[in-house]
CSV table of C-alpha atoms in Angstrom, one decimal:
chain,number,residue,atom,x,y,z
I,7,MET,CA,-130.2,-22.0,-197.2
I,8,SER,CA,-126.7,-23.5,-197.2
I,9,GLN,CA,-125.2,-24.8,-200.4
I,10,PRO,CA,-122.1,-26.9,-201.0
I,11,SER,CA,-119.0,-24.8,-201.7
I,12,SER,CA,-115.5,-25.5,-202.8
I,13,SER,CA,-112.4,-23.3,-202.6
I,14,ALA,CA,-111.4,-21.0,-205.5
I,15,VAL,CA,-108.3,-23.2,-206.0
I,16,ASP,CA,-110.4,-26.4,-206.4
I,17,ARG,CA,-112.8,-24.7,-208.8
I,18,LEU,CA,-110.0,-23.4,-211.0
I,19,LEU,CA,-108.2,-26.7,-211.1
I,20,VAL,CA,-111.5,-28.6,-211.9
I,21,ASP,CA,-112.3,-26.0,-214.6
I,22,ALA,CA,-108.9,-26.2,-216.1
I,23,ALA,CA,-108.7,-29.9,-216.6
I,24,GLY,CA,-110.4,-33.1,-215.6
I,25,ARG,CA,-107.2,-34.8,-214.6
I,26,ARG,CA,-105.3,-34.4,-211.4
I,27,PRO,CA,-102.8,-31.5,-211.7
I,28,ARG,CA,-99.2,-31.7,-210.9
I,29,ALA,CA,-98.1,-30.4,-207.5
I,30,ASP,CA,-96.3,-27.5,-209.0
I,31,ALA,CA,-99.3,-26.5,-211.0
I,32,ARG,CA,-101.5,-26.5,-207.9
I,33,ARG,CA,-98.9,-24.4,-206.1
I,34,ASN,CA,-99.0,-21.8,-208.8
I,35,VAL,CA,-102.8,-21.7,-208.8
I,36,GLU,CA,-102.7,-21.3,-205.0
I,37,ARG,CA,-100.3,-18.4,-205.3
I,38,LEU,CA,-102.4,-16.8,-208.0
I,39,VAL,CA,-105.6,-17.1,-205.9
I,40,GLU,CA,-103.9,-15.7,-202.8
I,41,ALA,CA,-102.5,-12.8,-204.8
I,42,ALA,CA,-105.9,-12.2,-206.5
I,43,ARG,CA,-107.6,-12.0,-203.1
I,44,GLY,CA,-105.1,-9.4,-201.9
I,45,ALA,CA,-105.3,-7.4,-205.1
I,46,VAL,CA,-109.1,-7.5,-205.2
I,47,ALA,CA,-109.2,-6.2,-201.6
I,48,GLU,CA,-106.7,-3.4,-202.3
I,49,VAL,CA,-107.3,-2.4,-205.9
I,50,GLY,CA,-110.8,-3.7,-206.6
I,51,VAL,CA,-112.4,-5.8,-209.4
I,52,GLY,CA,-110.6,-3.7,-212.1
I,53,VAL,CA,-107.2,-5.3,-211.1
I,54,SER,CA,-105.2,-6.6,-214.1
I,55,ALA,CA,-103.7,-10.0,-214.7
I,56,HIS,CA,-100.3,-8.4,-214.8
I,57,GLU,CA,-100.7,-7.1,-211.2
I,58,ILE,CA,-102.0,-10.4,-209.9
I,59,ALA,CA,-99.1,-12.3,-211.6
I,60,ARG,CA,-96.6,-9.8,-210.1
I,61,ARG,CA,-98.0,-10.2,-206.6
I,62,ALA,CA,-97.9,-14.0,-207.1
I,63,GLY,CA,-94.3,-13.9,-208.2
I,64,VAL,CA,-95.0,-15.6,-211.6
I,65,GLY,CA,-95.0,-14.5,-215.2
I,66,VAL,CA,-98.0,-13.6,-217.1
I,67,GLY,CA,-97.4,-16.6,-219.3
I,68,THR,CA,-97.7,-18.8,-216.2
I,69,PHE,CA,-100.9,-16.9,-215.2
I,70,TYR,CA,-102.6,-17.8,-218.5
I,71,ARG,CA,-101.3,-21.4,-218.5
I,72,ARG,CA,-102.8,-22.0,-215.1
I,73,ILE,CA,-105.9,-19.8,-215.3
I,74,PRO,CA,-108.5,-19.9,-218.1
I,75,SER,CA,-108.9,-16.1,-217.9
I,76,LEU,CA,-108.7,-13.1,-215.6
I,77,GLU,CA,-112.5,-13.1,-215.4
I,78,VAL,CA,-112.7,-16.7,-214.3
I,79,LEU,CA,-110.1,-16.1,-211.6
I,80,LEU,CA,-111.8,-13.1,-210.2
I,81,GLN,CA,-115.2,-14.8,-210.2
I,82,ALA,CA,-113.7,-17.8,-208.3
I,83,VAL,CA,-112.1,-15.5,-205.7
I,84,LEU,CA,-115.2,-13.4,-205.2
I,85,GLU,CA,-117.4,-16.5,-204.9
I,86,GLU,CA,-115.0,-17.9,-202.3
I,87,VAL,CA,-115.2,-14.8,-200.2
I,88,LEU,CA,-119.0,-14.6,-200.5
I,89,ASP,CA,-119.3,-18.2,-199.5
I,90,GLU,CA,-117.2,-17.4,-196.4
I,91,ILE,CA,-119.5,-14.5,-195.4
I,92,ALA,CA,-122.5,-16.8,-196.1
I,93,ASP,CA,-121.0,-19.4,-193.7
I,94,VAL,CA,-120.8,-16.6,-191.1
I,95,ALA,CA,-124.5,-15.9,-191.7
I,96,ASP,CA,-125.4,-19.5,-191.2
I,97,ARG,CA,-123.6,-19.6,-187.9
I,98,ALA,CA,-125.3,-16.5,-186.8
I,99,VAL,CA,-128.7,-18.0,-187.6
I,100,ALA,CA,-127.8,-20.9,-185.4
I,101,ASP,CA,-127.1,-18.6,-182.4
I,102,PRO,CA,-129.9,-19.1,-179.9
I,103,ASP,CA,-129.8,-15.3,-179.2
I,104,ALA,CA,-131.3,-13.7,-182.4
I,105,TRP,CA,-129.9,-10.3,-181.7
I,106,ASN,CA,-126.4,-11.6,-180.9
I,107,GLY,CA,-126.6,-13.6,-184.2
I,108,LEU,CA,-127.5,-10.5,-186.2
I,109,HIS,CA,-124.7,-8.5,-184.4
I,110,ILE,CA,-122.1,-11.2,-185.2
I,111,PHE,CA,-123.0,-11.3,-188.8
I,112,ALA,CA,-123.2,-7.5,-189.1
I,113,ALA,CA,-119.7,-7.1,-187.7
I,114,ALA,CA,-118.2,-9.6,-190.1
I,115,TYR,CA,-120.1,-8.2,-193.1
I,116,VAL,CA,-119.3,-4.5,-192.4
I,117,ARG,CA,-115.6,-5.3,-191.7
I,118,LEU,CA,-115.4,-7.2,-195.0
I,119,ARG,CA,-117.0,-4.3,-196.9
I,120,THR,CA,-114.6,-1.9,-195.3
I,121,GLU,CA,-111.4,-3.9,-195.8
I,122,SER,CA,-112.1,-5.2,-199.3
I,123,CYS,CA,-112.6,-2.6,-202.1
I,124,GLY,CA,-113.4,-5.4,-204.5
I,125,ILE,CA,-116.0,-7.1,-202.3
I,126,SER,CA,-117.7,-3.8,-201.7
I,127,GLU,CA,-117.8,-3.2,-205.5
I,128,ALA,CA,-119.1,-6.7,-206.1
I,129,LEU,CA,-121.9,-6.4,-203.5
I,130,GLY,CA,-122.8,-3.1,-205.2
I,131,GLY,CA,-123.3,-4.9,-208.5
I,132,ALA,CA,-120.0,-4.2,-210.3
I,133,CYS,CA,-119.7,-7.7,-211.6
I,134,GLY,CA,-123.1,-7.8,-213.4
I,135,ASP,CA,-124.9,-11.1,-213.3
I,136,ALA,CA,-121.8,-13.3,-212.6
I,137,LEU,CA,-122.4,-13.3,-208.9
I,138,ALA,CA,-126.2,-13.1,-209.0
I,139,PRO,CA,-126.8,-16.5,-207.3
I,140,ARG,CA,-124.4,-15.6,-204.4
I,141,LEU,CA,-126.0,-12.2,-203.9
I,142,ALA,CA,-129.5,-13.7,-203.9
I,143,ASP,CA,-128.3,-16.2,-201.2
I,144,LEU,CA,-126.8,-13.4,-199.1
I,145,ARG,CA,-130.0,-11.3,-199.4
I,146,GLU,CA,-132.0,-14.3,-198.2
I,147,ARG,CA,-129.7,-14.8,-195.2
I,148,ILE,CA,-129.9,-11.1,-194.2
I,149,ARG,CA,-133.7,-11.3,-194.5
I,150,HIS,CA,-133.8,-14.4,-192.3
I,151,LEU,CA,-131.5,-12.8,-189.6
I,152,VAL,CA,-133.6,-9.6,-189.6
I,153,GLU,CA,-136.9,-11.3,-189.4
I,154,ARG,CA,-135.7,-13.7,-186.7
I,155,ALA,CA,-134.5,-10.7,-184.6
I,156,GLN,CA,-137.8,-8.9,-185.0
I,157,SER,CA,-139.8,-12.1,-184.1
I,158,ALA,CA,-137.7,-12.2,-180.9
I,159,GLY,CA,-138.7,-8.7,-180.0
I,160,ALA,CA,-135.0,-7.6,-180.2
I,161,MET,CA,-135.4,-5.3,-183.2
I,162,ARG,CA,-137.8,-2.7,-184.4
I,163,THR,CA,-140.5,-4.1,-186.6
I,164,ASP,CA,-141.0,-0.9,-188.7
I,165,ILE,CA,-137.7,-1.5,-190.5
I,166,ALA,CA,-137.6,-3.7,-193.5
I,167,TRP,CA,-134.8,-6.2,-194.0
I,168,GLN,CA,-134.0,-4.3,-197.3
I,169,ASP,CA,-133.3,-1.2,-195.1
I,170,VAL,CA,-130.9,-3.2,-193.1
I,171,ALA,CA,-128.9,-4.2,-196.2
I,172,PHE,CA,-128.4,-0.5,-197.1
I,173,LEU,CA,-127.7,0.4,-193.4
I,174,PHE,CA,-124.9,-2.2,-193.2
I,175,ALA,CA,-123.4,-1.0,-196.5
I,176,ALA,CA,-123.5,2.6,-195.2
I,177,ALA,CA,-121.7,1.6,-192.0
I,178,ALA,CA,-118.6,0.6,-194.1
I,179,THR,CA,-116.4,3.7,-194.3
I,180,GLU,CA,-113.6,5.4,-196.3
I,181,GLU,CA,-110.5,6.7,-194.5
I,182,ARG,CA,-111.4,10.3,-195.1
I,183,THR,CA,-114.4,12.6,-195.8
I,184,LEU,CA,-114.8,16.4,-195.7
I,185,GLY,CA,-111.2,16.7,-194.6
I,186,LEU,CA,-111.9,14.5,-191.6
I,187,ARG,CA,-109.8,11.4,-190.9
I,188,ALA,CA,-111.7,8.3,-189.7
I,189,GLY,CA,-110.8,6.9,-186.3
I,190,GLU,CA,-109.1,3.6,-186.0
I,191,GLN,CA,-112.5,1.9,-185.2
I,192,GLN,CA,-114.6,4.1,-187.4
I,193,TRP,CA,-116.6,1.3,-189.0
I,194,GLU,CA,-117.3,-0.2,-185.6
I,195,ARG,CA,-118.6,3.1,-184.3
I,196,ASN,CA,-120.8,3.5,-187.4
I,197,LEU,CA,-122.1,0.0,-187.0
I,198,GLN,CA,-122.9,0.4,-183.3
I,199,ILE,CA,-124.9,3.5,-184.1
I,200,VAL,CA,-126.8,1.6,-186.8
I,201,LEU,CA,-127.4,-1.3,-184.4
I,202,ASP,CA,-128.6,0.9,-181.7
I,203,GLY,CA,-131.0,2.5,-184.1
I,204,LEU,CA,-132.4,-0.9,-184.9
I,205,ARG,CA,-133.2,-1.7,-181.3
I,206,PRO,CA,-136.7,-1.0,-179.9
I,207,ALA,CA,-135.2,1.3,-177.2
I,208,ARG,CA,-131.6,0.8,-176.2
I,209,SER,CA,-128.2,2.5,-176.7
I,210,SER,CA,-124.7,1.2,-176.2
I,211,THR,CA,-121.3,2.7,-175.5
I,212,LEU,CA,-119.5,3.5,-178.8
I,213,PRO,CA,-116.1,1.8,-179.5
I,214,GLY,CA,-113.1,3.9,-180.4
I,215,THR,CA,-112.8,7.7,-180.6
I,216,PRO,CA,-114.6,10.2,-182.9
I,217,PRO,CA,-113.1,11.2,-186.3
I,218,ALA,CA,-110.4,13.8,-186.2
């Protein structure tokens, strides 16, 4: 399931030119990628080039001299983050304890969806077909983790892996709903409830405190 991956910075530099970039050019691209990751997490995939340039401390002219387009930058950043979560899934598959592997992946995945607005949007299809190969790979990893846990007898077999994809998405949470404020570990509580529901017959102590 694994595929070779490179950093967003390396992809952008290779795409921009076949020659080796100057050190200052690389530094600018690194700053833009870091700024884009933060902006995507906080603002979402609709973030503007001006906002990313501002966060990076460069002008918009520098942005477009170093980056082919806003769309190319956002795709490179989103692919980098999705590659990172795919790496977590691969390590989870390598865990000799199938349930522990699923739990480790689920925690990393739900945390990412909770903390990054843009990744949550991208996983929901906001980027169209641009990320289709990455999403297909991630679906395959989730399927493998679920079926492995079921084969080990650690998970209910009446639940499809597709159900689990939606359950993990549902465990990610907003800060407020119905006038209630989420607890500091709300997504962890949500996920623990989901995981307990996936077990054949077992429950765990919930982390954190209930919403206020």
